[in-house]
Each structure stands twice: as structure tokens, then as C-alpha cells.
């Protein structure tokens, strides 16, 4: 079976041929759509979020995955809590590193070198994130990223810094794949399993459940990790409600992979087990790439090819008819089609209003669902969190957990809103005969979801417990959070990204503002403390509910504008097709039999390359379907494993390296 890159190269080659044909025919809308689809495939991005409890070796895993071993590393490693901000790494012709910081309530982007990374994203270099780092963005010419892969290193969840959990939860619903990292030197904790349950729900919301990967790191640190591996499989299966055989955990040693990169010994590569890990990971990601990137591109190619071929087919059929009756029938059909398209374009049928009403109704339903999900969040608060001393006597951790829960709700609602908007668009085009998509693919892809990086300052000093002070702080935190979230959302996805980013930013900012006004009430007994927390957190609950409703409403307004723009583009493309057809039919009406034979030959010659292109589209569609349904195959012996070529090695081995 051909791989993704080979199929993508063939798909990209088809764009040039059809775009040139459309340009010669004056089909400007078709040219624009083909160019846009070509660009989407060329720039296609696939995001893998690496997450798990703090101090589990996530940074070391990513360095080993990218063959990083020379200092300074892209992902700093340390024996303490290393990562305290999100880092994204993608391909670029030269290495560039930018860090987004909050400077006096405003965002600022700084260009830094590798040797400065640890000063911004590690707890030792940036204690309590005093530098106000929000996001580290890296582009680097690493060949493993060349196909469009973006790796995301997230702060460890469950650590003493609860904003880390909120940051990670906000990213999960938009991930194409999640790598959950466990540690061979210690069993899975209850907090890890609780996080995993929420992560699995978030992946399901993104329709990518098959891309939830499990890794057991630091296998070189124990003599026999099989017992720990079996224990982790059982706990994960119980937590997710999966049959045991479905849980596949890949044991790896980043230390051994580094040794291989340094000395080139094959036994180190075998010990690292990174060949098996990468095989499983790339196969899971390949399904998504084939379905979304290649499927979307082939659908647009088929739509464009059909539009270019239809006028030629109709003209040939008209010329072959000895009488003029068929020409008249075809002309009448084309004129009726043109009238309907003109009516749609002018909006006299009221479809824009109907679409807005339909999407508005969906928005109201989603807003209600959001409130129901928040009901569950606050039910858990009352029935579980307030009965857990970890939260009851640690308000900072409690507020951080509630913020993470609400962040997941917003991410899932945004994903549902995107799918609902795509469904409305599909239904409308089908009712009006506008959907010319390839029959094997048949559906518009769901709109992507922006990758969000937002959080507040959860390390502010405590302030007096006064309601006015808390209201003021909550308002200030909401404004700053909204500015940061909106800025990040607009970077990662214009339009909806700004809306959802702003909502999440306000959400986190409100939590931060509230927390700054919280004082320690440890002297009160448990029941009194529960009542106090319920009363004081009512402001946070109200703020969350307001943001969920406003975020969904604004998202649906943005989707309405996007859907109308897409339909306008499709209507214009079909009007071009009909305008191309009518003059050809008029010409056929006047043709003599001799001229008809000559003109038919010319039309067939013009049609031949389009027919060949459609045949290639059909063949490539079968390749895409095979890629999209492929299952991971894992080799079990060292003799059958492909070997990764080591990079240039130094003269001496660095024995001080260890998993973070």
C-alpha cells in the first residue's frame, strides 16, 4: 500500500492540470477554489498533544522522538517540575523561536535563542512563571515534522501549579492525537486516571478516539517493568470502560534512544523501543491525514472536474442529435438552472435568513447543553470536590480544577458547533443540487478547531475576603484573560479561534481574579467551610455560565457568515458552468452535420484530459480509503524493525542525561 506522502504528491500534481484548464475557460471561481484547496493540502497541519502527570518524562520523550540530543535541547529536561508553559514545535526552513509574554496586561512576542528557552518554560528558570510566558512557538528544519506535524508539550497535570491542568484541558478537544505518558518507576495515581478520563472524553468530542496513544517511559530505570505495564493496562481499561485487549501501551526508553543517537549501537535502538512507538503513532495519525487532508482535496478536485466536463458533455450530446429537439430541451434545462441560481444568488428565496434561523436554533440548543454540562461540573463540585480534603483545604487547587472542567466544556461545545455548521451546509447544498462532491467521499470535512493556549495568573498574593474586592478582581482578571485568549485564538485560527480564545481567556481570568480575593479559612470546621466555599464560588459559577452562553452564540454568528460565504462561492461556480454551457448549446443549434462532426471531435479532445484526471481522482480515492482504514502493524522482533539513522555524534557520551 502506498504511503501518505506518495498519494499526496499525486493529488497535488492533479491541481495544476485542472487549474490551468479552468483558467483557460475563464472559470475564475473554480480557479479560486482549486487554489485554496491546493494551499490547504500543502499547508496541512497535524497536531499531537503530549500530556500526563508532572515528572513523567514528557520532555525527554519529545526530544527522543525528534532525535534531539545536543544541548541546548528544544524541550528542557530536569529532575524537578520542568515544563510550566505550552511549547509547540513545527517544521520551518530555518529555526525560529518566539515566546508570547504578558507585559503589563498586553501581549508581546519575543524572539529568543535555544539557550534562552529554559528561562521561560521551566519552573527552575521561571519560578511561578514570573516572566508571564504564555506560549513558546518553535519552527525548525527537522525532517520528522516536514509533512505538517506539530508537536505540543504541555505542563504536567496534577502538580502543585493547578493552572497547568487548565492549560492542558483547553488544548485537548482540538488535538488530532493525544499521547498519554505514564512512568515505569511508579504506578498510575488516582489523579492521573481522573485526568485520563477527561482526556478521553475530549478526544471523543474531536472525533479522533483512535488517536489516543499510551506510552510507558523510563523503562531503563527498572529491572522488570512488565508488572507495572500490566497494572497500568488494567487501571486504564477500568477507567475508560474498555476491554483489556484494547489498551495498548508502548514501553519506551528515551535514555536508550539518546544512547543510540550518540553511539549508533543497534541494541540501544532496540532497547529504546522507539521504532514500535513511532509505527503506532504515525499509523494513527495517518488515518486522520488521509481522511481530512487528502479527502478534502480530492473532493474539491472532483467538484472542479465535474463542473469543467459538464458543458462539454452536454454540447457533445446536442451535436449528436440529428433533430433540434434535444438541443432545445437541454437549453431549457440550462436556462431553468440559471434562473434558479440567479434566484439563490439574489437571496429572493430567503435562504440566508433560513440558514441564520437554523444555525441560531442550533446555537441555542448548544448553549442549553453547555449549561447542562456546567450543571454536572458544579454537581461534582458539591458531591465530590467539597468532600475531598485536597480541595476543601486548598482553595487554589479547587478553583484550578473547576476552571479546567469548564475549559473542557467550552472546547467540546466549539467542536459540536463546527460539526453542526458543516451539517447545515451539506443539507442545503443537497436540497438545491449544489453539492458536486466525489461520491466516495461525499461529505464536507468538519471545520478544524483552533488550538487554544490561555490561562491566568494563579500565583497572585491573597487579598482580604471582601465581596467588593473579589468582584473587582474577577472583572480585571476577565478583561486581561479575554485579551490574551482572543489574541492567541486569532493566531491559531482566525474568526472562531478569536471568539473561543477570548471566552476561555475570560473564563480563566475570572477564576484568577476571584482567587486573588480568597483568604484561608482553615480555622472553620468542615461543614462551615463547605458552606462558605459554596457561597463564595457562586460568582465563579455565574461567570462560567455567562461565558459558555456568549461563546456559543458568537461562534454560531461567525459560522453563519462562513456558511453564507461558502454557499455564495458555490453558487457563483455553478453559474460559471451554466454560462459556459449556454453559448455551446446555441452554437450546436446552428451547426451543420459536417460542422457537428468536426466540433464533436474538438470537444472530445478538450474533454479527454479532464476524463483522465477524473479517472486518476477515482484511483487516488481508493488509495485514500485504504489509508484511512489502515490498522497499526507492530513488529515484534529486532530483525524486522526499521532503523533510524543516527545524526552526527560527538566524541564523548554525556552520562549526565536522564529522563525529565
PDB file of C-alpha atoms in Angstrom, residues 18 44 113 128 135 162 196 220 226 258 271 280 289 292 312 323 374 419 533 543 546 571 623 631:
ATOM      1  CA  UNK A  18      -7.302  21.221 -13.659  1.00  0.00           C
ATOM      2  CA  UNK A  44      -1.947  20.778   6.199  1.00  0.00           C
ATOM      3  CA  UNK A 113      17.575  31.509  21.023  1.00  0.00           C
ATOM      4  CA  UNK A 128       5.869  30.608  39.254  1.00  0.00           C
ATOM      5  CA  UNK A 135       3.245  30.205  24.626  1.00  0.00           C
ATOM      6  CA  UNK A 162      -3.141  23.921  39.102  1.00  0.00           C
ATOM      7  CA  UNK A 196      -7.187  10.439  31.591  1.00  0.00           C
ATOM      8  CA  UNK A 220      15.530   1.602  31.599  1.00  0.00           C
ATOM      9  CA  UNK A 226       6.177  -5.979  32.985  1.00  0.00           C
ATOM     10  CA  UNK A 258      19.649   9.034  23.086  1.00  0.00           C
ATOM     11  CA  UNK A 271      16.120  -1.313  23.898  1.00  0.00           C
ATOM     12  CA  UNK A 280       1.836   3.056  16.141  1.00  0.00           C
ATOM     13  CA  UNK A 289      -4.415  12.924   7.457  1.00  0.00           C
ATOM     14  CA  UNK A 292      -9.268  15.108   6.319  1.00  0.00           C
ATOM     15  CA  UNK A 312     -18.543  19.579 -22.889  1.00  0.00           C
ATOM     16  CA  UNK A 323     -33.009  16.889 -34.682  1.00  0.00           C
ATOM     17  CA  UNK A 374     -21.900  23.045  33.720  1.00  0.00           C
ATOM     18  CA  UNK A 419     -19.817  19.922  13.047  1.00  0.00           C
ATOM     19  CA  UNK A 533     -16.967  27.783  49.569  1.00  0.00           C
ATOM     20  CA  UNK A 543     -19.172  33.871  35.328  1.00  0.00           C
ATOM     21  CA  UNK A 546     -22.258  33.628  31.148  1.00  0.00           C
ATOM     22  CA  UNK A 571     -23.471  29.288  -6.468  1.00  0.00           C
ATOM     23  CA  UNK A 623      -5.793   4.803  -2.034  1.00  0.00           C
ATOM     24  CA  UNK A 631      -4.662  -0.500  11.189  1.00  0.00           C
TER      25      UNK A 631
END
